[in-house]
Short mmCIF file of C-alpha atoms and ligand atoms in Angstrom, two decimals:
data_model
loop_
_atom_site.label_atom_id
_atom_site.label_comp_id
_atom_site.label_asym_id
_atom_site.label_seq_id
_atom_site.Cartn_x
_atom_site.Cartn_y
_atom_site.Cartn_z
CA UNK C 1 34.52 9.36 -69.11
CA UNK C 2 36.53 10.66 -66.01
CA UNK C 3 39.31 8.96 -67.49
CA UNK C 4 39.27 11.12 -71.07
CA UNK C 5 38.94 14.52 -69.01
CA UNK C 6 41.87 13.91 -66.95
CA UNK C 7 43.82 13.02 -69.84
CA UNK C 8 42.57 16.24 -71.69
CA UNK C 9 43.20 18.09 -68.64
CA UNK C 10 46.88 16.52 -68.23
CA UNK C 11 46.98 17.19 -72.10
CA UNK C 12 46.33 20.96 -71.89
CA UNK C 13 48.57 21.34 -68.75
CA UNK C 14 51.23 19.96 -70.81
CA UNK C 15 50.82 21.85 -73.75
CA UNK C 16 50.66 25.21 -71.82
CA UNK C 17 54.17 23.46 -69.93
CA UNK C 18 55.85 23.66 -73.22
CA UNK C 19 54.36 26.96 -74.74
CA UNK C 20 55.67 28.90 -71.18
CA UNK C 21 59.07 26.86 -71.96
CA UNK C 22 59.12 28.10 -75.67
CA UNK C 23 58.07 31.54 -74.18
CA UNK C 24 61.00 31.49 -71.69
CA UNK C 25 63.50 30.49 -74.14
CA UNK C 26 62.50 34.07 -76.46
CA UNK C 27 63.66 35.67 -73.65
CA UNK C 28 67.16 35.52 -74.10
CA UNK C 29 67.52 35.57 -77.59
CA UNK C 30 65.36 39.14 -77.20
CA UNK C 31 67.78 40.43 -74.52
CA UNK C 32 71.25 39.66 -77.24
CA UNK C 33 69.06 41.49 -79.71
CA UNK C 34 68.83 44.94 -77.48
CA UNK C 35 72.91 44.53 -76.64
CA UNK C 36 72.94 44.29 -80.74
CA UNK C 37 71.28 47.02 -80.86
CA UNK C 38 72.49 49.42 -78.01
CA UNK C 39 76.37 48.57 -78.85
CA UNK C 40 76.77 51.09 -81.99
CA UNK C 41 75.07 54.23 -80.71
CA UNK C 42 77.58 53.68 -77.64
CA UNK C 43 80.28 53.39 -80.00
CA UNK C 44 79.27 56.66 -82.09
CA UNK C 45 78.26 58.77 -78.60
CA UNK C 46 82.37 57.78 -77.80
CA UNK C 47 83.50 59.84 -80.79
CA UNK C 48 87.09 61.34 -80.29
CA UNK C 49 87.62 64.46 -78.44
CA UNK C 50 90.01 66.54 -80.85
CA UNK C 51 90.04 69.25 -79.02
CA UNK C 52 92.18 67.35 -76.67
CA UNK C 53 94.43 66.86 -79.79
CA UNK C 54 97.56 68.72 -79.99
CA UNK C 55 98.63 70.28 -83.34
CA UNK C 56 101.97 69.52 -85.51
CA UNK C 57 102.22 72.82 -87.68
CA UNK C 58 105.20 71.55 -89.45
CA UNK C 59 103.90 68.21 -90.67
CA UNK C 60 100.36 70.41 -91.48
CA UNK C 61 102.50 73.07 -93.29
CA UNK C 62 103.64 69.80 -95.49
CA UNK C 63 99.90 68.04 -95.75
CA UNK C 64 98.22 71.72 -96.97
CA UNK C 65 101.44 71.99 -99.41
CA UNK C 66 101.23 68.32 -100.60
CA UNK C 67 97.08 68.50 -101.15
CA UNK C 68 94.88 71.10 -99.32
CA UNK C 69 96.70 74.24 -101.32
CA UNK C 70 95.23 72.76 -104.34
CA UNK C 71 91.68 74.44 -103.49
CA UNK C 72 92.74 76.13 -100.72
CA UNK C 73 95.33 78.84 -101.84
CA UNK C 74 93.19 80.42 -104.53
CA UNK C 75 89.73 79.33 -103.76
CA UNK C 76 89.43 76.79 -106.18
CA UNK C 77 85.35 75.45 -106.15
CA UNK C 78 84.49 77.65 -103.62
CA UNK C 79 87.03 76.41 -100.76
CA UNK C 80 88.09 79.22 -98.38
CA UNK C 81 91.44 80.82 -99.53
CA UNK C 82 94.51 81.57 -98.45
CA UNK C 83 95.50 83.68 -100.97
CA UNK C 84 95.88 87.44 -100.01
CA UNK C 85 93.85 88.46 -103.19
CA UNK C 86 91.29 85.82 -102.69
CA UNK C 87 91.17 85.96 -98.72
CA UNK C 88 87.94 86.18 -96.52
CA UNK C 89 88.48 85.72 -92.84
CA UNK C 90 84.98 85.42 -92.31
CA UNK C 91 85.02 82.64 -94.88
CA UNK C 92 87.06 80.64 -91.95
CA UNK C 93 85.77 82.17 -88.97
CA UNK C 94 82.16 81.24 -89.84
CA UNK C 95 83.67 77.62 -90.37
CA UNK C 96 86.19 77.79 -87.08
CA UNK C 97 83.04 78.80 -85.53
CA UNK C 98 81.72 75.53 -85.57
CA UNK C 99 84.06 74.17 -83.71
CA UNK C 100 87.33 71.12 -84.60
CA UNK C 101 85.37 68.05 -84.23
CA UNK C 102 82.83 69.49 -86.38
CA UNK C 103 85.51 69.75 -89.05
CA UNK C 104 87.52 67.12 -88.98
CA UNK C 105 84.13 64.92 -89.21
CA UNK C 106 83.40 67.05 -92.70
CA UNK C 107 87.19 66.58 -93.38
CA UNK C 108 87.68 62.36 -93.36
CA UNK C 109 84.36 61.82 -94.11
CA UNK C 110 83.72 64.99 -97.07
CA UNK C 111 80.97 67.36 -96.76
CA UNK C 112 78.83 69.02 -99.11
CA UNK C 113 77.98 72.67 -97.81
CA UNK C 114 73.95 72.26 -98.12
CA UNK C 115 73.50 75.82 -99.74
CA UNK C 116 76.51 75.99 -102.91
CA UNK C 117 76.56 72.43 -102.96
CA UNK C 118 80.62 73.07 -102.83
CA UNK C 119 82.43 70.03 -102.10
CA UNK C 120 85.34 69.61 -99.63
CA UNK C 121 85.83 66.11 -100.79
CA UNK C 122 86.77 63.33 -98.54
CA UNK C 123 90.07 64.01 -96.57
CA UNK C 124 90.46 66.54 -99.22
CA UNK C 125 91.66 63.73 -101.56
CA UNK C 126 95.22 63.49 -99.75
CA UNK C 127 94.41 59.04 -99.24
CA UNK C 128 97.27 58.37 -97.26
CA UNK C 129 96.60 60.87 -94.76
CA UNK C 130 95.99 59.84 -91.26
CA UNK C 131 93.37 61.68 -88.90
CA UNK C 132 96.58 63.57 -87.08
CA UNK C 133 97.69 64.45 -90.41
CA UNK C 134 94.13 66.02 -91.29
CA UNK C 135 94.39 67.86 -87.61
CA UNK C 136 97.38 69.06 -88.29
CA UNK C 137 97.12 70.33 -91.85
CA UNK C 138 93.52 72.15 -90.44
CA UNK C 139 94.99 73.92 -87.84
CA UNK C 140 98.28 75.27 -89.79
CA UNK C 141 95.58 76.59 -92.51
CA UNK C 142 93.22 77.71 -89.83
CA UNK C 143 95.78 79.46 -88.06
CA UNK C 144 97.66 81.19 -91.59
CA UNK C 145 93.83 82.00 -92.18
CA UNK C 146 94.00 83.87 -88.52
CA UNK C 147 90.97 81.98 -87.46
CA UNK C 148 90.00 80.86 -84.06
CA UNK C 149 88.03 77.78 -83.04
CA UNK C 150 85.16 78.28 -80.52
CA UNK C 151 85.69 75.01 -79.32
C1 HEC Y 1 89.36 69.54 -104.59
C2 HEC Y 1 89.36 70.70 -103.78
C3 HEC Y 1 89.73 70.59 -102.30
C4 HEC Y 1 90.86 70.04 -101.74
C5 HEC Y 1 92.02 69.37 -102.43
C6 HEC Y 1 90.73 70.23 -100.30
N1 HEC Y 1 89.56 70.87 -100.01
FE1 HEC Y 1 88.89 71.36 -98.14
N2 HEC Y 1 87.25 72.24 -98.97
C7 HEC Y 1 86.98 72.34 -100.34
C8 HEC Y 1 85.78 73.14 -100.54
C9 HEC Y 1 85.15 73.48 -101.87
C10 HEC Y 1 85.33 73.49 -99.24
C11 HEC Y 1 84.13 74.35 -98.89
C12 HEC Y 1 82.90 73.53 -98.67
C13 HEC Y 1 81.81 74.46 -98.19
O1 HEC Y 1 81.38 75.30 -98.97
O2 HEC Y 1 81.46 74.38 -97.04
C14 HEC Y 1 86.28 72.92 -98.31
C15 HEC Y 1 86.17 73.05 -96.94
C16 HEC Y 1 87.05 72.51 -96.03
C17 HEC Y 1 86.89 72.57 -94.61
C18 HEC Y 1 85.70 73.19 -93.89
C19 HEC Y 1 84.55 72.22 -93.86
C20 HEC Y 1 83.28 72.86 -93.40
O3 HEC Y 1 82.55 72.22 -92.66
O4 HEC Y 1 82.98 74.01 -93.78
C21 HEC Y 1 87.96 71.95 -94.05
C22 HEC Y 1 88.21 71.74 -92.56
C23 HEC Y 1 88.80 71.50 -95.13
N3 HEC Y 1 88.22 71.86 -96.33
C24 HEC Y 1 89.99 70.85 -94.95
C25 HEC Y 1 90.80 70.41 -95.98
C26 HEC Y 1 92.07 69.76 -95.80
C27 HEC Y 1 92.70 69.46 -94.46
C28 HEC Y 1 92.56 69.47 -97.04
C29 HEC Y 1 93.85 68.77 -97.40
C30 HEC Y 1 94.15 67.52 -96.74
C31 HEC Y 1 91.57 69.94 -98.02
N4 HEC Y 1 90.52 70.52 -97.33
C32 HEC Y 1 91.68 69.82 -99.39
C33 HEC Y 1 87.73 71.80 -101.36
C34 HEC Y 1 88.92 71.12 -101.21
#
C-alpha cells in the first residue's frame, strides 16, 4: 500500500515537473509576441520630420503645373485657389495653420475634409510623384498662396 502512494506521489511530482516545463516554455513565445506587437507603433511614433525638409520651388512650380493646378488654380471641388478671382488666403492659412507634416500626411495618403466631404485625393493624383516632389509642389503653392506654416 506504501508502495502505490509513493508511486502516486512520484506520479503527481512528475506531472506538475512537466506542466511548470510546458509553463516555462509559454514564456518565450509570449515575450516575441509583445516585440510583435511593440515594433509598429515604434515605427509610426518615427514618422519623418518635414519640417526639417528643405523646399525645391522650381521642381514644385513644375509638379503644381503638371497636376495640382488642375483643382488648385480655380478651385475646382472645393480645393483652395490660386486664382486671383477665386482666391481666399484664409482658405490656406487655416490649412498652413496646421502645420507641413500635417499636410503632406493628407497629401500621399488623401484626405477627406470631415465637414464638405471635399476630396484632396491621394497625392493629388500626380502617381509618379515622390514625397520631395509633394513637399515641394506644397510649399511653391503655399507660398504663391502667401501662406505661412505654424510649424
Ligand atoms: C482632383 C482635384 C485635386 C487635385 C488634382 C489636387 N488636389 Fe489638393 N485638394 C483638393 C481639394 C478638394 C482639397 C480640399 C480638401 C478640404 O476641403 O480640406 C485639397 C487640399 C489639399 C491640401 C490641404 C489638405 C488639408 O489638410 O486641408 C494640400 C496640401 C493639397 N491639396 C496638395 C495638393 C498637391 C501637392 C497636389 C498636386 C500634386 C494636389 N493637391 C492636387 C483637390 C485636389
Amino acid at each position: 500500500m506504501k508502495k502505490i502512494i509513493f508511486y502516486a506521489l512520484m506520479l503527481s511530482v512528475f506531472a506538475f515537473a512537466i506542466s511548470a516545463c510546458g509553463g516555462k516554455k509559454e514564456a518565450p513565445a509570449n515575450e516575441v509576441k509583445t516585440e510583435t506587437t511593440t515594433t509598429p507603433a515604434e515605427t509610426a511614433t518615427a514618422a519623418v520630420d518635414y519640417t526639417k525638409w528643405t523646399p525645391n520651388f522650381e521642381n514644385g512650380k513644375k509638379i503644381y503645373a503638371k497636376t495640382c493646378m488642375t483643382c488648385h488654380f480655380a478651385g475646382v471641388t472645393g480645393a483652395p485657389a490660386l486664382q486671383p478671382e477665386k482666391y481666399k488666403l484664409e482658405d490656406w492659412q487655416k490649412r498652413a495653420d496646421m502645420g507641413i507634416n500635417v499636410l503632406m500626411t493628407h497629401a500621399i495618403n488623401g484626405y477627406t475634409n470631415p465637414v464638405t466631404k471635399n476630396l484632396m485625393p491621394v497625392k493629388g493624383t500626380c502617381v509618379t510623384c515622390t514625397e520631395q516632389d509633394l513637399f515641394d509642389a506644397i510649399n511653391y503653392m503655399y507660398r504663391e498662396a502667401k501662406a505661412v506654416f505654424k510649424n
